[in-house]
Short mmCIF file of N, CA and C in Angstrom, two decimals:
data_model
loop_
_atom_site.label_atom_id
_atom_site.label_comp_id
_atom_site.label_asym_id
_atom_site.label_seq_id
_atom_site.Cartn_x
_atom_site.Cartn_y
_atom_site.Cartn_z
N MET A 1470 -26.41 239.73 18.86
CA MET A 1470 -26.35 240.43 17.57
C MET A 1470 -27.33 241.61 17.57
N LEU A 1471 -26.88 242.68 17.00
CA LEU A 1471 -27.70 243.88 16.93
C LEU A 1471 -28.94 243.65 16.08
N SER A 1472 -30.05 244.12 16.56
CA SER A 1472 -31.24 244.14 15.72
C SER A 1472 -31.52 245.59 15.36
N ARG A 1473 -32.19 245.78 14.25
CA ARG A 1473 -32.56 247.14 13.86
C ARG A 1473 -33.36 247.81 14.97
N ALA A 1474 -34.19 247.02 15.67
CA ALA A 1474 -35.01 247.57 16.75
C ALA A 1474 -34.15 248.11 17.89
N ASP A 1475 -33.06 247.40 18.24
CA ASP A 1475 -32.16 247.86 19.30
C ASP A 1475 -31.57 249.23 18.94
N TYR A 1476 -31.04 249.31 17.74
CA TYR A 1476 -30.41 250.56 17.34
C TYR A 1476 -31.46 251.65 17.16
N ALA A 1477 -32.58 251.30 16.55
CA ALA A 1477 -33.65 252.28 16.34
C ALA A 1477 -34.14 252.83 17.68
N GLY A 1478 -34.20 251.96 18.69
CA GLY A 1478 -34.61 252.41 20.01
C GLY A 1478 -33.63 253.43 20.58
N PHE A 1479 -32.34 253.13 20.46
CA PHE A 1479 -31.31 254.06 20.93
C PHE A 1479 -31.41 255.38 20.17
N ALA A 1480 -31.46 255.30 18.84
CA ALA A 1480 -31.46 256.50 18.00
C ALA A 1480 -32.70 257.35 18.27
N GLY A 1481 -33.85 256.70 18.37
CA GLY A 1481 -35.08 257.43 18.65
C GLY A 1481 -35.07 258.09 20.01
N GLU A 1482 -34.55 257.36 20.99
CA GLU A 1482 -34.48 257.91 22.34
C GLU A 1482 -33.55 259.13 22.38
N LEU A 1483 -32.39 259.03 21.73
CA LEU A 1483 -31.46 260.15 21.70
C LEU A 1483 -32.06 261.34 20.95
N ALA A 1484 -32.62 261.09 19.78
CA ALA A 1484 -33.17 262.18 18.97
C ALA A 1484 -34.29 262.92 19.71
N GLY A 1485 -35.05 262.20 20.50
CA GLY A 1485 -36.16 262.81 21.21
C GLY A 1485 -35.86 263.19 22.65
N SER A 1486 -34.60 263.09 23.04
CA SER A 1486 -34.24 263.25 24.45
C SER A 1486 -34.26 264.68 24.96
N GLY A 1487 -34.14 265.64 24.06
CA GLY A 1487 -34.02 267.02 24.52
C GLY A 1487 -32.73 267.25 25.30
N CYS A 1488 -31.69 266.51 24.94
CA CYS A 1488 -30.40 266.56 25.64
C CYS A 1488 -29.97 268.01 25.89
N ARG A 1489 -29.49 268.28 27.11
CA ARG A 1489 -28.99 269.60 27.49
C ARG A 1489 -27.61 269.46 28.13
N ARG A 1490 -26.84 268.47 27.70
CA ARG A 1490 -25.54 268.18 28.33
C ARG A 1490 -24.50 269.25 28.06
N CYS A 1491 -24.71 270.08 27.02
CA CYS A 1491 -23.74 271.14 26.72
C CYS A 1491 -24.46 272.31 26.07
N PRO A 1492 -23.80 273.46 25.95
CA PRO A 1492 -24.43 274.65 25.38
C PRO A 1492 -24.85 274.53 23.91
N LEU A 1493 -24.38 273.52 23.19
CA LEU A 1493 -24.81 273.38 21.79
C LEU A 1493 -26.32 273.20 21.71
N SER A 1494 -26.92 272.69 22.76
CA SER A 1494 -28.37 272.48 22.76
C SER A 1494 -29.14 273.80 22.67
N ASP A 1495 -28.50 274.90 23.05
CA ASP A 1495 -29.19 276.19 23.05
C ASP A 1495 -29.50 276.70 21.65
N SER A 1496 -28.69 276.32 20.67
CA SER A 1496 -28.86 276.87 19.32
C SER A 1496 -29.26 275.83 18.28
N ARG A 1497 -29.36 274.58 18.66
CA ARG A 1497 -29.68 273.54 17.67
C ARG A 1497 -31.16 273.57 17.30
N THR A 1498 -31.44 273.04 16.11
CA THR A 1498 -32.82 272.78 15.70
C THR A 1498 -33.19 271.36 16.07
N ARG A 1499 -32.27 270.42 15.77
CA ARG A 1499 -32.49 269.00 16.05
C ARG A 1499 -31.22 268.34 16.54
N ILE A 1500 -31.40 267.25 17.28
CA ILE A 1500 -30.28 266.37 17.60
C ILE A 1500 -30.09 265.48 16.38
N VAL A 1501 -28.89 265.46 15.84
CA VAL A 1501 -28.60 264.69 14.63
C VAL A 1501 -27.86 263.42 15.05
N VAL A 1502 -28.54 262.29 14.96
CA VAL A 1502 -27.96 261.03 15.43
C VAL A 1502 -27.09 260.39 14.37
N ASP A 1503 -27.61 260.21 13.16
CA ASP A 1503 -26.88 259.44 12.16
C ASP A 1503 -27.56 259.48 10.81
N ARG A 1504 -27.03 258.67 9.90
CA ARG A 1504 -27.64 258.36 8.61
C ARG A 1504 -27.04 257.04 8.16
N GLY A 1505 -27.85 256.18 7.56
CA GLY A 1505 -27.31 254.94 7.00
C GLY A 1505 -27.85 253.70 7.66
N ASN A 1506 -27.04 252.64 7.58
CA ASN A 1506 -27.45 251.30 7.97
C ASN A 1506 -26.74 250.86 9.26
N PRO A 1507 -27.47 250.70 10.36
CA PRO A 1507 -26.82 250.29 11.61
C PRO A 1507 -26.32 248.85 11.60
N GLU A 1508 -26.62 248.10 10.56
CA GLU A 1508 -26.11 246.72 10.45
C GLU A 1508 -24.90 246.62 9.53
N ALA A 1509 -24.41 247.76 9.06
CA ALA A 1509 -23.27 247.78 8.14
C ALA A 1509 -21.98 247.43 8.87
N LYS A 1510 -20.99 246.97 8.11
CA LYS A 1510 -19.67 246.66 8.67
C LYS A 1510 -18.79 247.90 8.78
N VAL A 1511 -19.23 248.98 8.15
CA VAL A 1511 -18.45 250.22 8.13
C VAL A 1511 -19.22 251.30 8.87
N MET A 1512 -18.53 251.98 9.76
CA MET A 1512 -19.09 253.15 10.44
C MET A 1512 -18.21 254.33 10.09
N VAL A 1513 -18.81 255.48 9.96
CA VAL A 1513 -18.10 256.71 9.63
C VAL A 1513 -18.34 257.70 10.76
N ILE A 1514 -17.28 258.36 11.20
CA ILE A 1514 -17.42 259.37 12.24
C ILE A 1514 -16.86 260.68 11.70
N GLY A 1515 -17.74 261.68 11.63
CA GLY A 1515 -17.35 263.02 11.22
C GLY A 1515 -17.27 263.95 12.42
N GLU A 1516 -17.27 265.23 12.14
CA GLU A 1516 -17.08 266.23 13.19
C GLU A 1516 -18.38 266.58 13.90
N GLY A 1517 -19.31 267.18 13.17
CA GLY A 1517 -20.58 267.60 13.75
C GLY A 1517 -21.53 268.03 12.66
N PRO A 1518 -22.80 268.15 13.00
CA PRO A 1518 -23.78 268.56 12.00
C PRO A 1518 -23.54 269.99 11.51
N GLY A 1519 -23.83 270.21 10.24
CA GLY A 1519 -23.83 271.55 9.67
C GLY A 1519 -25.26 272.06 9.60
N GLU A 1520 -25.46 273.15 8.89
CA GLU A 1520 -26.79 273.76 8.81
C GLU A 1520 -27.83 272.82 8.22
N ASN A 1521 -27.51 272.18 7.09
CA ASN A 1521 -28.47 271.28 6.45
C ASN A 1521 -28.82 270.10 7.35
N GLU A 1522 -27.81 269.57 8.03
CA GLU A 1522 -28.03 268.44 8.93
C GLU A 1522 -28.92 268.85 10.10
N ASP A 1523 -28.69 270.04 10.63
CA ASP A 1523 -29.47 270.56 11.74
C ASP A 1523 -30.94 270.71 11.34
N ILE A 1524 -31.18 271.14 10.12
CA ILE A 1524 -32.55 271.32 9.63
C ILE A 1524 -33.22 269.97 9.38
N GLN A 1525 -32.50 269.06 8.69
CA GLN A 1525 -33.10 267.78 8.29
C GLN A 1525 -33.03 266.70 9.36
N GLY A 1526 -32.12 266.85 10.32
CA GLY A 1526 -31.99 265.84 11.37
C GLY A 1526 -31.26 264.59 10.95
N LYS A 1527 -30.50 264.66 9.86
CA LYS A 1527 -29.71 263.52 9.37
C LYS A 1527 -28.27 263.95 9.13
N ALA A 1528 -27.35 263.03 9.38
CA ALA A 1528 -25.93 263.32 9.22
C ALA A 1528 -25.52 263.35 7.75
N PHE A 1529 -24.62 264.24 7.43
CA PHE A 1529 -23.96 264.30 6.12
C PHE A 1529 -24.95 264.41 4.95
N VAL A 1530 -25.82 265.41 5.02
CA VAL A 1530 -26.75 265.64 3.91
C VAL A 1530 -26.47 266.96 3.19
N GLY A 1531 -25.50 267.73 3.66
CA GLY A 1531 -25.13 268.98 3.02
C GLY A 1531 -24.14 268.76 1.88
N ARG A 1532 -23.45 269.81 1.48
CA ARG A 1532 -22.49 269.72 0.37
C ARG A 1532 -21.40 268.69 0.64
N ALA A 1533 -20.83 268.72 1.84
CA ALA A 1533 -19.77 267.75 2.17
C ALA A 1533 -20.32 266.33 2.16
N GLY A 1534 -21.53 266.15 2.63
CA GLY A 1534 -22.15 264.82 2.63
C GLY A 1534 -22.40 264.31 1.23
N LYS A 1535 -22.86 265.18 0.36
CA LYS A 1535 -23.08 264.78 -1.04
C LYS A 1535 -21.76 264.39 -1.70
N LEU A 1536 -20.71 265.17 -1.42
CA LEU A 1536 -19.39 264.82 -1.96
C LEU A 1536 -18.93 263.48 -1.40
N PHE A 1537 -19.13 263.25 -0.11
CA PHE A 1537 -18.76 261.98 0.50
C PHE A 1537 -19.50 260.83 -0.18
N ASP A 1538 -20.79 261.00 -0.43
CA ASP A 1538 -21.57 259.96 -1.12
C ASP A 1538 -20.97 259.65 -2.49
N THR A 1539 -20.59 260.69 -3.22
CA THR A 1539 -20.00 260.51 -4.55
C THR A 1539 -18.67 259.79 -4.46
N ILE A 1540 -17.85 260.16 -3.49
CA ILE A 1540 -16.55 259.51 -3.30
C ILE A 1540 -16.73 258.03 -3.00
N MET A 1541 -17.64 257.71 -2.09
CA MET A 1541 -17.87 256.31 -1.74
C MET A 1541 -18.44 255.53 -2.93
N ALA A 1542 -19.34 256.16 -3.67
CA ALA A 1542 -19.92 255.49 -4.84
C ALA A 1542 -18.85 255.18 -5.88
N SER A 1543 -17.79 255.99 -5.94
CA SER A 1543 -16.73 255.76 -6.92
C SER A 1543 -15.99 254.44 -6.69
N VAL A 1544 -16.10 253.89 -5.47
CA VAL A 1544 -15.50 252.59 -5.18
C VAL A 1544 -16.58 251.55 -4.84
N GLY A 1545 -17.79 251.81 -5.32
CA GLY A 1545 -18.86 250.83 -5.19
C GLY A 1545 -19.53 250.75 -3.83
N LEU A 1546 -19.41 251.78 -3.02
CA LEU A 1546 -20.05 251.78 -1.70
C LEU A 1546 -21.20 252.78 -1.68
N ASP A 1547 -22.31 252.35 -1.15
CA ASP A 1547 -23.49 253.19 -1.00
C ASP A 1547 -23.53 253.69 0.45
N SER A 1548 -23.48 254.99 0.63
CA SER A 1548 -23.40 255.57 1.98
C SER A 1548 -24.60 255.24 2.85
N ASN A 1549 -25.74 255.00 2.26
CA ASN A 1549 -26.93 254.66 3.05
C ASN A 1549 -27.05 253.17 3.32
N ARG A 1550 -26.54 252.34 2.43
CA ARG A 1550 -26.67 250.89 2.57
C ARG A 1550 -25.46 250.25 3.25
N ASP A 1551 -24.26 250.73 2.91
CA ASP A 1551 -23.03 250.05 3.30
C ASP A 1551 -22.34 250.63 4.53
N MET A 1552 -22.91 251.65 5.14
CA MET A 1552 -22.27 252.26 6.30
C MET A 1552 -23.28 252.99 7.16
N LEU A 1553 -22.88 253.23 8.38
CA LEU A 1553 -23.62 254.11 9.28
C LEU A 1553 -22.74 255.33 9.50
N ILE A 1554 -23.31 256.50 9.30
CA ILE A 1554 -22.56 257.75 9.42
C ILE A 1554 -23.04 258.50 10.66
N ALA A 1555 -22.10 258.85 11.52
CA ALA A 1555 -22.40 259.58 12.75
C ALA A 1555 -21.39 260.72 12.90
N ASN A 1556 -21.54 261.49 13.94
CA ASN A 1556 -20.62 262.58 14.21
C ASN A 1556 -20.15 262.54 15.66
N VAL A 1557 -19.04 263.21 15.90
CA VAL A 1557 -18.49 263.32 17.25
C VAL A 1557 -19.49 264.04 18.16
N VAL A 1558 -20.08 265.14 17.68
CA VAL A 1558 -21.14 265.82 18.43
C VAL A 1558 -22.44 265.71 17.65
N LYS A 1559 -23.53 265.72 18.36
CA LYS A 1559 -24.85 265.48 17.77
C LYS A 1559 -25.64 266.75 17.50
N CYS A 1560 -25.11 267.90 17.92
CA CYS A 1560 -25.76 269.19 17.70
C CYS A 1560 -24.80 270.11 16.96
N ARG A 1561 -25.36 270.99 16.14
CA ARG A 1561 -24.55 271.87 15.31
C ARG A 1561 -23.82 272.93 16.13
N PRO A 1562 -22.50 272.99 16.00
CA PRO A 1562 -21.77 274.10 16.62
C PRO A 1562 -22.09 275.40 15.87
N PRO A 1563 -22.28 276.51 16.58
CA PRO A 1563 -22.62 277.78 15.93
C PRO A 1563 -21.59 278.14 14.86
N GLY A 1564 -22.10 278.59 13.72
CA GLY A 1564 -21.22 279.01 12.63
C GLY A 1564 -20.39 277.88 12.04
N ASN A 1565 -20.79 276.65 12.31
CA ASN A 1565 -20.06 275.46 11.83
C ASN A 1565 -18.62 275.41 12.32
N ARG A 1566 -18.36 276.01 13.47
CA ARG A 1566 -17.01 275.94 14.04
C ARG A 1566 -16.74 274.51 14.51
N ALA A 1567 -15.46 274.23 14.77
CA ALA A 1567 -15.11 272.92 15.34
C ALA A 1567 -15.67 272.84 16.76
N PRO A 1568 -16.14 271.66 17.16
CA PRO A 1568 -16.67 271.53 18.52
C PRO A 1568 -15.56 271.71 19.57
N LEU A 1569 -15.95 272.30 20.69
CA LEU A 1569 -15.02 272.48 21.80
C LEU A 1569 -14.84 271.17 22.55
N ASP A 1570 -13.73 271.05 23.27
CA ASP A 1570 -13.45 269.80 23.99
C ASP A 1570 -14.59 269.40 24.92
N GLU A 1571 -15.17 270.37 25.64
CA GLU A 1571 -16.25 270.03 26.56
C GLU A 1571 -17.52 269.57 25.83
N GLU A 1572 -17.73 270.06 24.62
CA GLU A 1572 -18.88 269.61 23.82
C GLU A 1572 -18.65 268.18 23.34
N VAL A 1573 -17.43 267.91 22.90
CA VAL A 1573 -17.07 266.55 22.47
C VAL A 1573 -17.24 265.58 23.64
N GLU A 1574 -16.76 265.98 24.80
CA GLU A 1574 -16.86 265.12 25.99
C GLU A 1574 -18.31 264.87 26.37
N ALA A 1575 -19.16 265.88 26.26
CA ALA A 1575 -20.57 265.73 26.61
C ALA A 1575 -21.27 264.71 25.71
N CYS A 1576 -20.85 264.64 24.45
CA CYS A 1576 -21.47 263.70 23.50
C CYS A 1576 -20.79 262.33 23.48
N SER A 1577 -19.65 262.20 24.12
CA SER A 1577 -18.89 260.95 24.06
C SER A 1577 -19.69 259.70 24.43
N PRO A 1578 -20.52 259.73 25.47
CA PRO A 1578 -21.28 258.51 25.79
C PRO A 1578 -22.20 258.06 24.65
N PHE A 1579 -22.74 259.02 23.91
CA PHE A 1579 -23.63 258.67 22.80
C PHE A 1579 -22.85 257.99 21.67
N LEU A 1580 -21.68 258.54 21.34
CA LEU A 1580 -20.86 257.95 20.29
C LEU A 1580 -20.37 256.56 20.70
N ARG A 1581 -19.94 256.43 21.95
CA ARG A 1581 -19.51 255.11 22.44
C ARG A 1581 -20.64 254.09 22.32
N ARG A 1582 -21.85 254.50 22.67
CA ARG A 1582 -23.00 253.59 22.59
C ARG A 1582 -23.29 253.22 21.14
N GLN A 1583 -23.18 254.16 20.23
CA GLN A 1583 -23.37 253.84 18.82
C GLN A 1583 -22.38 252.77 18.37
N ILE A 1584 -21.12 252.94 18.73
CA ILE A 1584 -20.10 251.97 18.34
C ILE A 1584 -20.40 250.61 18.95
N GLU A 1585 -20.80 250.58 20.22
CA GLU A 1585 -21.14 249.31 20.88
C GLU A 1585 -22.30 248.61 20.19
N LEU A 1586 -23.30 249.35 19.79
CA LEU A 1586 -24.47 248.76 19.15
C LEU A 1586 -24.19 248.29 17.73
N VAL A 1587 -23.45 249.10 16.98
CA VAL A 1587 -23.19 248.77 15.57
C VAL A 1587 -22.13 247.68 15.46
N ARG A 1588 -21.11 247.72 16.31
CA ARG A 1588 -19.99 246.77 16.25
C ARG A 1588 -19.42 246.66 14.83
N PRO A 1589 -18.96 247.78 14.29
CA PRO A 1589 -18.44 247.76 12.92
C PRO A 1589 -17.11 247.04 12.82
N ARG A 1590 -16.77 246.64 11.64
CA ARG A 1590 -15.46 246.04 11.35
C ARG A 1590 -14.42 247.14 11.12
N VAL A 1591 -14.89 248.23 10.50
CA VAL A 1591 -14.03 249.37 10.16
C VAL A 1591 -14.75 250.65 10.56
N ILE A 1592 -13.99 251.58 11.12
CA ILE A 1592 -14.51 252.92 11.38
C ILE A 1592 -13.64 253.91 10.60
N ILE A 1593 -14.29 254.70 9.76
CA ILE A 1593 -13.62 255.76 9.02
C ILE A 1593 -13.70 257.03 9.86
N LEU A 1594 -12.56 257.62 10.14
CA LEU A 1594 -12.49 258.87 10.89
C LEU A 1594 -12.27 260.00 9.90
N LEU A 1595 -13.28 260.86 9.76
CA LEU A 1595 -13.20 261.96 8.81
C LEU A 1595 -12.70 263.22 9.50
N GLY A 1596 -11.44 263.53 9.27
CA GLY A 1596 -10.87 264.78 9.76
C GLY A 1596 -10.26 264.71 11.14
N ALA A 1597 -9.67 265.85 11.51
CA ALA A 1597 -8.89 265.94 12.75
C ALA A 1597 -9.74 265.78 14.00
N THR A 1598 -10.93 266.35 14.03
CA THR A 1598 -11.76 266.26 15.23
C THR A 1598 -12.11 264.81 15.54
N ALA A 1599 -12.48 264.05 14.53
CA ALA A 1599 -12.82 262.64 14.75
C ALA A 1599 -11.60 261.85 15.21
N LEU A 1600 -10.45 262.11 14.60
CA LEU A 1600 -9.23 261.40 15.00
C LEU A 1600 -8.86 261.72 16.44
N LYS A 1601 -8.91 263.01 16.82
CA LYS A 1601 -8.57 263.39 18.20
C LYS A 1601 -9.53 262.78 19.21
N ARG A 1602 -10.80 262.69 18.86
CA ARG A 1602 -11.79 262.12 19.78
C ARG A 1602 -11.52 260.63 20.01
N MET A 1603 -11.24 259.91 18.95
CA MET A 1603 -11.08 258.47 19.08
C MET A 1603 -9.69 258.08 19.57
N ASP A 1604 -8.70 258.92 19.31
CA ASP A 1604 -7.33 258.64 19.76
C ASP A 1604 -6.82 259.86 20.54
N PRO A 1605 -7.15 259.93 21.83
CA PRO A 1605 -6.77 261.10 22.63
C PRO A 1605 -5.26 261.35 22.72
N SER A 1606 -4.45 260.35 22.37
CA SER A 1606 -2.99 260.57 22.39
C SER A 1606 -2.55 261.51 21.27
N LYS A 1607 -3.42 261.74 20.30
CA LYS A 1607 -3.10 262.64 19.18
C LYS A 1607 -3.37 264.08 19.61
N LYS A 1608 -2.34 264.72 20.07
CA LYS A 1608 -2.48 266.12 20.52
C LYS A 1608 -2.14 267.08 19.38
N SER A 1609 -1.05 266.80 18.71
CA SER A 1609 -0.60 267.66 17.62
C SER A 1609 -0.18 266.76 16.46
N PHE A 1610 -0.78 266.98 15.32
CA PHE A 1610 -0.48 266.14 14.17
C PHE A 1610 -0.87 266.85 12.89
N SER A 1611 -0.42 266.32 11.79
CA SER A 1611 -0.76 266.84 10.47
C SER A 1611 -1.69 265.85 9.79
N MET A 1612 -2.81 266.34 9.28
CA MET A 1612 -3.71 265.45 8.55
C MET A 1612 -3.03 264.88 7.31
N GLU A 1613 -2.10 265.62 6.74
CA GLU A 1613 -1.38 265.10 5.58
C GLU A 1613 -0.61 263.83 5.93
N GLU A 1614 -0.11 263.76 7.16
CA GLU A 1614 0.62 262.56 7.61
C GLU A 1614 -0.33 261.45 8.04
N GLU A 1615 -1.48 261.80 8.58
CA GLU A 1615 -2.41 260.80 9.13
C GLU A 1615 -3.37 260.23 8.08
N ALA A 1616 -3.79 261.06 7.14
CA ALA A 1616 -4.80 260.63 6.16
C ALA A 1616 -4.32 259.43 5.36
N GLY A 1617 -5.19 258.46 5.22
CA GLY A 1617 -4.87 257.25 4.47
C GLY A 1617 -4.29 256.13 5.32
N ARG A 1618 -4.08 256.38 6.60
CA ARG A 1618 -3.50 255.37 7.50
C ARG A 1618 -4.59 254.54 8.17
N PHE A 1619 -4.37 253.24 8.22
CA PHE A 1619 -5.18 252.36 9.05
C PHE A 1619 -4.50 252.30 10.41
N ILE A 1620 -5.28 252.45 11.47
CA ILE A 1620 -4.74 252.39 12.82
C ILE A 1620 -5.59 251.46 13.68
N SER A 1621 -5.00 250.99 14.76
CA SER A 1621 -5.72 250.21 15.77
C SER A 1621 -5.73 251.02 17.05
N LEU A 1622 -6.82 250.92 17.79
CA LEU A 1622 -6.92 251.62 19.06
C LEU A 1622 -7.24 250.62 20.15
N PRO A 1623 -6.43 250.56 21.20
CA PRO A 1623 -6.63 249.56 22.26
C PRO A 1623 -8.03 249.58 22.87
N ALA A 1624 -8.66 250.73 22.91
CA ALA A 1624 -10.00 250.83 23.49
C ALA A 1624 -11.06 250.14 22.63
N TYR A 1625 -10.71 249.83 21.38
CA TYR A 1625 -11.67 249.24 20.45
C TYR A 1625 -11.05 248.03 19.75
N PRO A 1626 -10.83 246.95 20.48
CA PRO A 1626 -10.21 245.77 19.85
C PRO A 1626 -11.11 245.19 18.76
N GLY A 1627 -10.47 244.71 17.71
CA GLY A 1627 -11.21 244.10 16.61
C GLY A 1627 -11.77 245.07 15.60
N ILE A 1628 -11.55 246.35 15.82
CA ILE A 1628 -12.02 247.37 14.87
C ILE A 1628 -10.80 248.05 14.27
N ASP A 1629 -10.76 248.12 12.95
CA ASP A 1629 -9.72 248.87 12.25
C ASP A 1629 -10.26 250.27 11.97
N PHE A 1630 -9.40 251.25 12.12
CA PHE A 1630 -9.77 252.64 11.88
C PHE A 1630 -8.99 253.15 10.68
N LEU A 1631 -9.68 253.84 9.78
CA LEU A 1631 -9.04 254.48 8.64
C LEU A 1631 -9.24 255.98 8.77
N VAL A 1632 -8.15 256.72 8.75
CA VAL A 1632 -8.20 258.17 8.83
C VAL A 1632 -8.29 258.73 7.41
N LEU A 1633 -9.30 259.56 7.17
CA LEU A 1633 -9.46 260.22 5.88
C LEU A 1633 -9.66 261.72 6.09
N TYR A 1634 -9.38 262.48 5.04
CA TYR A 1634 -9.72 263.89 5.08
C TYR A 1634 -11.24 264.03 5.20
N HIS A 1635 -11.67 265.05 5.90
CA HIS A 1635 -13.10 265.35 5.94
C HIS A 1635 -13.48 265.88 4.55
N PRO A 1636 -14.62 265.46 4.01
CA PRO A 1636 -14.98 265.93 2.67
C PRO A 1636 -15.11 267.45 2.59
N ALA A 1637 -15.43 268.12 3.69
CA ALA A 1637 -15.49 269.58 3.65
C ALA A 1637 -14.13 270.17 3.27
N ALA A 1638 -13.05 269.53 3.70
CA ALA A 1638 -11.71 270.01 3.34
C ALA A 1638 -11.50 269.93 1.83
N LEU A 1639 -12.07 268.91 1.20
CA LEU A 1639 -11.93 268.76 -0.25
C LEU A 1639 -12.69 269.85 -1.01
N LEU A 1640 -13.77 270.35 -0.40
CA LEU A 1640 -14.54 271.42 -1.05
C LEU A 1640 -13.72 272.71 -1.13
N TYR A 1641 -12.80 272.89 -0.19
CA TYR A 1641 -12.01 274.11 -0.13
C TYR A 1641 -10.58 273.94 -0.63
N ASN A 1642 -10.15 272.69 -0.77
CA ASN A 1642 -8.77 272.44 -1.20
C ASN A 1642 -8.77 271.25 -2.16
N SER A 1643 -8.93 271.54 -3.43
CA SER A 1643 -9.02 270.47 -4.43
C SER A 1643 -7.71 269.69 -4.58
N ARG A 1644 -6.61 270.23 -4.06
CA ARG A 1644 -5.34 269.50 -4.13
C ARG A 1644 -5.36 268.22 -3.30
N LEU A 1645 -6.31 268.11 -2.38
CA LEU A 1645 -6.42 266.91 -1.54
C LEU A 1645 -7.12 265.76 -2.26
N LYS A 1646 -7.80 266.05 -3.36
CA LYS A 1646 -8.61 265.03 -4.03
C LYS A 1646 -7.82 263.82 -4.51
N PRO A 1647 -6.65 263.98 -5.13
CA PRO A 1647 -5.91 262.78 -5.55
C PRO A 1647 -5.55 261.86 -4.37
N ALA A 1648 -5.15 262.45 -3.25
CA ALA A 1648 -4.82 261.63 -2.07
C ALA A 1648 -6.07 260.92 -1.57
N MET A 1649 -7.19 261.62 -1.53
CA MET A 1649 -8.44 261.00 -1.06
C MET A 1649 -8.82 259.84 -1.98
N TRP A 1650 -8.68 260.02 -3.28
CA TRP A 1650 -9.00 258.96 -4.23
C TRP A 1650 -8.14 257.73 -3.95
N SER A 1651 -6.87 257.94 -3.73
CA SER A 1651 -5.96 256.84 -3.41
C SER A 1651 -6.38 256.15 -2.11
N HIS A 1652 -6.77 256.93 -1.11
CA HIS A 1652 -7.15 256.37 0.19
C HIS A 1652 -8.44 255.54 0.10
N VAL A 1653 -9.42 256.01 -0.66
CA VAL A 1653 -10.67 255.23 -0.74
C VAL A 1653 -10.49 253.97 -1.57
N LYS A 1654 -9.55 253.98 -2.51
CA LYS A 1654 -9.25 252.73 -3.22
C LYS A 1654 -8.64 251.72 -2.26
N GLU A 1655 -7.80 252.18 -1.33
CA GLU A 1655 -7.24 251.29 -0.31
C GLU A 1655 -8.34 250.76 0.61
N LEU A 1656 -9.30 251.60 0.93
CA LEU A 1656 -10.44 251.15 1.73
C LEU A 1656 -11.17 250.03 1.01
N ARG A 1657 -11.41 250.21 -0.27
CA ARG A 1657 -12.12 249.18 -1.04
C ARG A 1657 -11.34 247.87 -1.03
N LYS A 1658 -10.03 247.95 -1.24
CA LYS A 1658 -9.19 246.73 -1.20
C LYS A 1658 -9.27 246.06 0.17
N PHE A 1659 -9.21 246.86 1.22
CA PHE A 1659 -9.28 246.33 2.58
C PHE A 1659 -10.61 245.62 2.81
N LEU A 1660 -11.70 246.25 2.41
CA LEU A 1660 -13.02 245.64 2.61
C LEU A 1660 -13.17 244.36 1.80
N ASP A 1661 -12.65 244.36 0.58
CA ASP A 1661 -12.72 243.16 -0.25
C ASP A 1661 -11.93 242.02 0.38
N ALA A 1662 -10.76 242.33 0.93
CA ALA A 1662 -9.92 241.30 1.55
C ALA A 1662 -10.54 240.78 2.85
N ALA A 1663 -11.23 241.68 3.58
CA ALA A 1663 -11.84 241.29 4.86
C ALA A 1663 -13.11 240.47 4.67
N GLY A 1664 -13.65 240.51 3.46
CA GLY A 1664 -14.86 239.73 3.18
C GLY A 1664 -16.04 240.41 3.67
#
């Protein structure tokens, strides 16, 4: 069973590693490992740190993160207590662009280790980058078709994955909010049924 010390050791080692596995290290301020509770049953995977995350060294603390916290609170979930939030890449892509395939690949061992240590019951995939990273068979797809779906991935037996819109998308497209509300209510029902 995971102890806080095991995960804290991993997180501290990564944050202080000075990783140079890809060019994102050239422009970052900090390696952003996560935010939340490593003993939670829910893990969240987003795209990558933004400017606020790069400065503070914590995942999802900018506008999109605050919106995500509000969305989760609307169904009785506390983002710091009830989940661990991580990203596909641990360093901020310049200009908040989507991470390149080679950057995602360079960070993949870190994300895999996080999943191994946390052993969540559910992983929420926020947006297209997270879905493509966890399910490489997804080459071309529409988030409108994928969002709200629970999926299973053979590489991660015993873990259910829920695909959701990235909260940053909601900041720019308010038409997605009703669908997101419906999806998080389904998440709440799923978690209640799973115990």
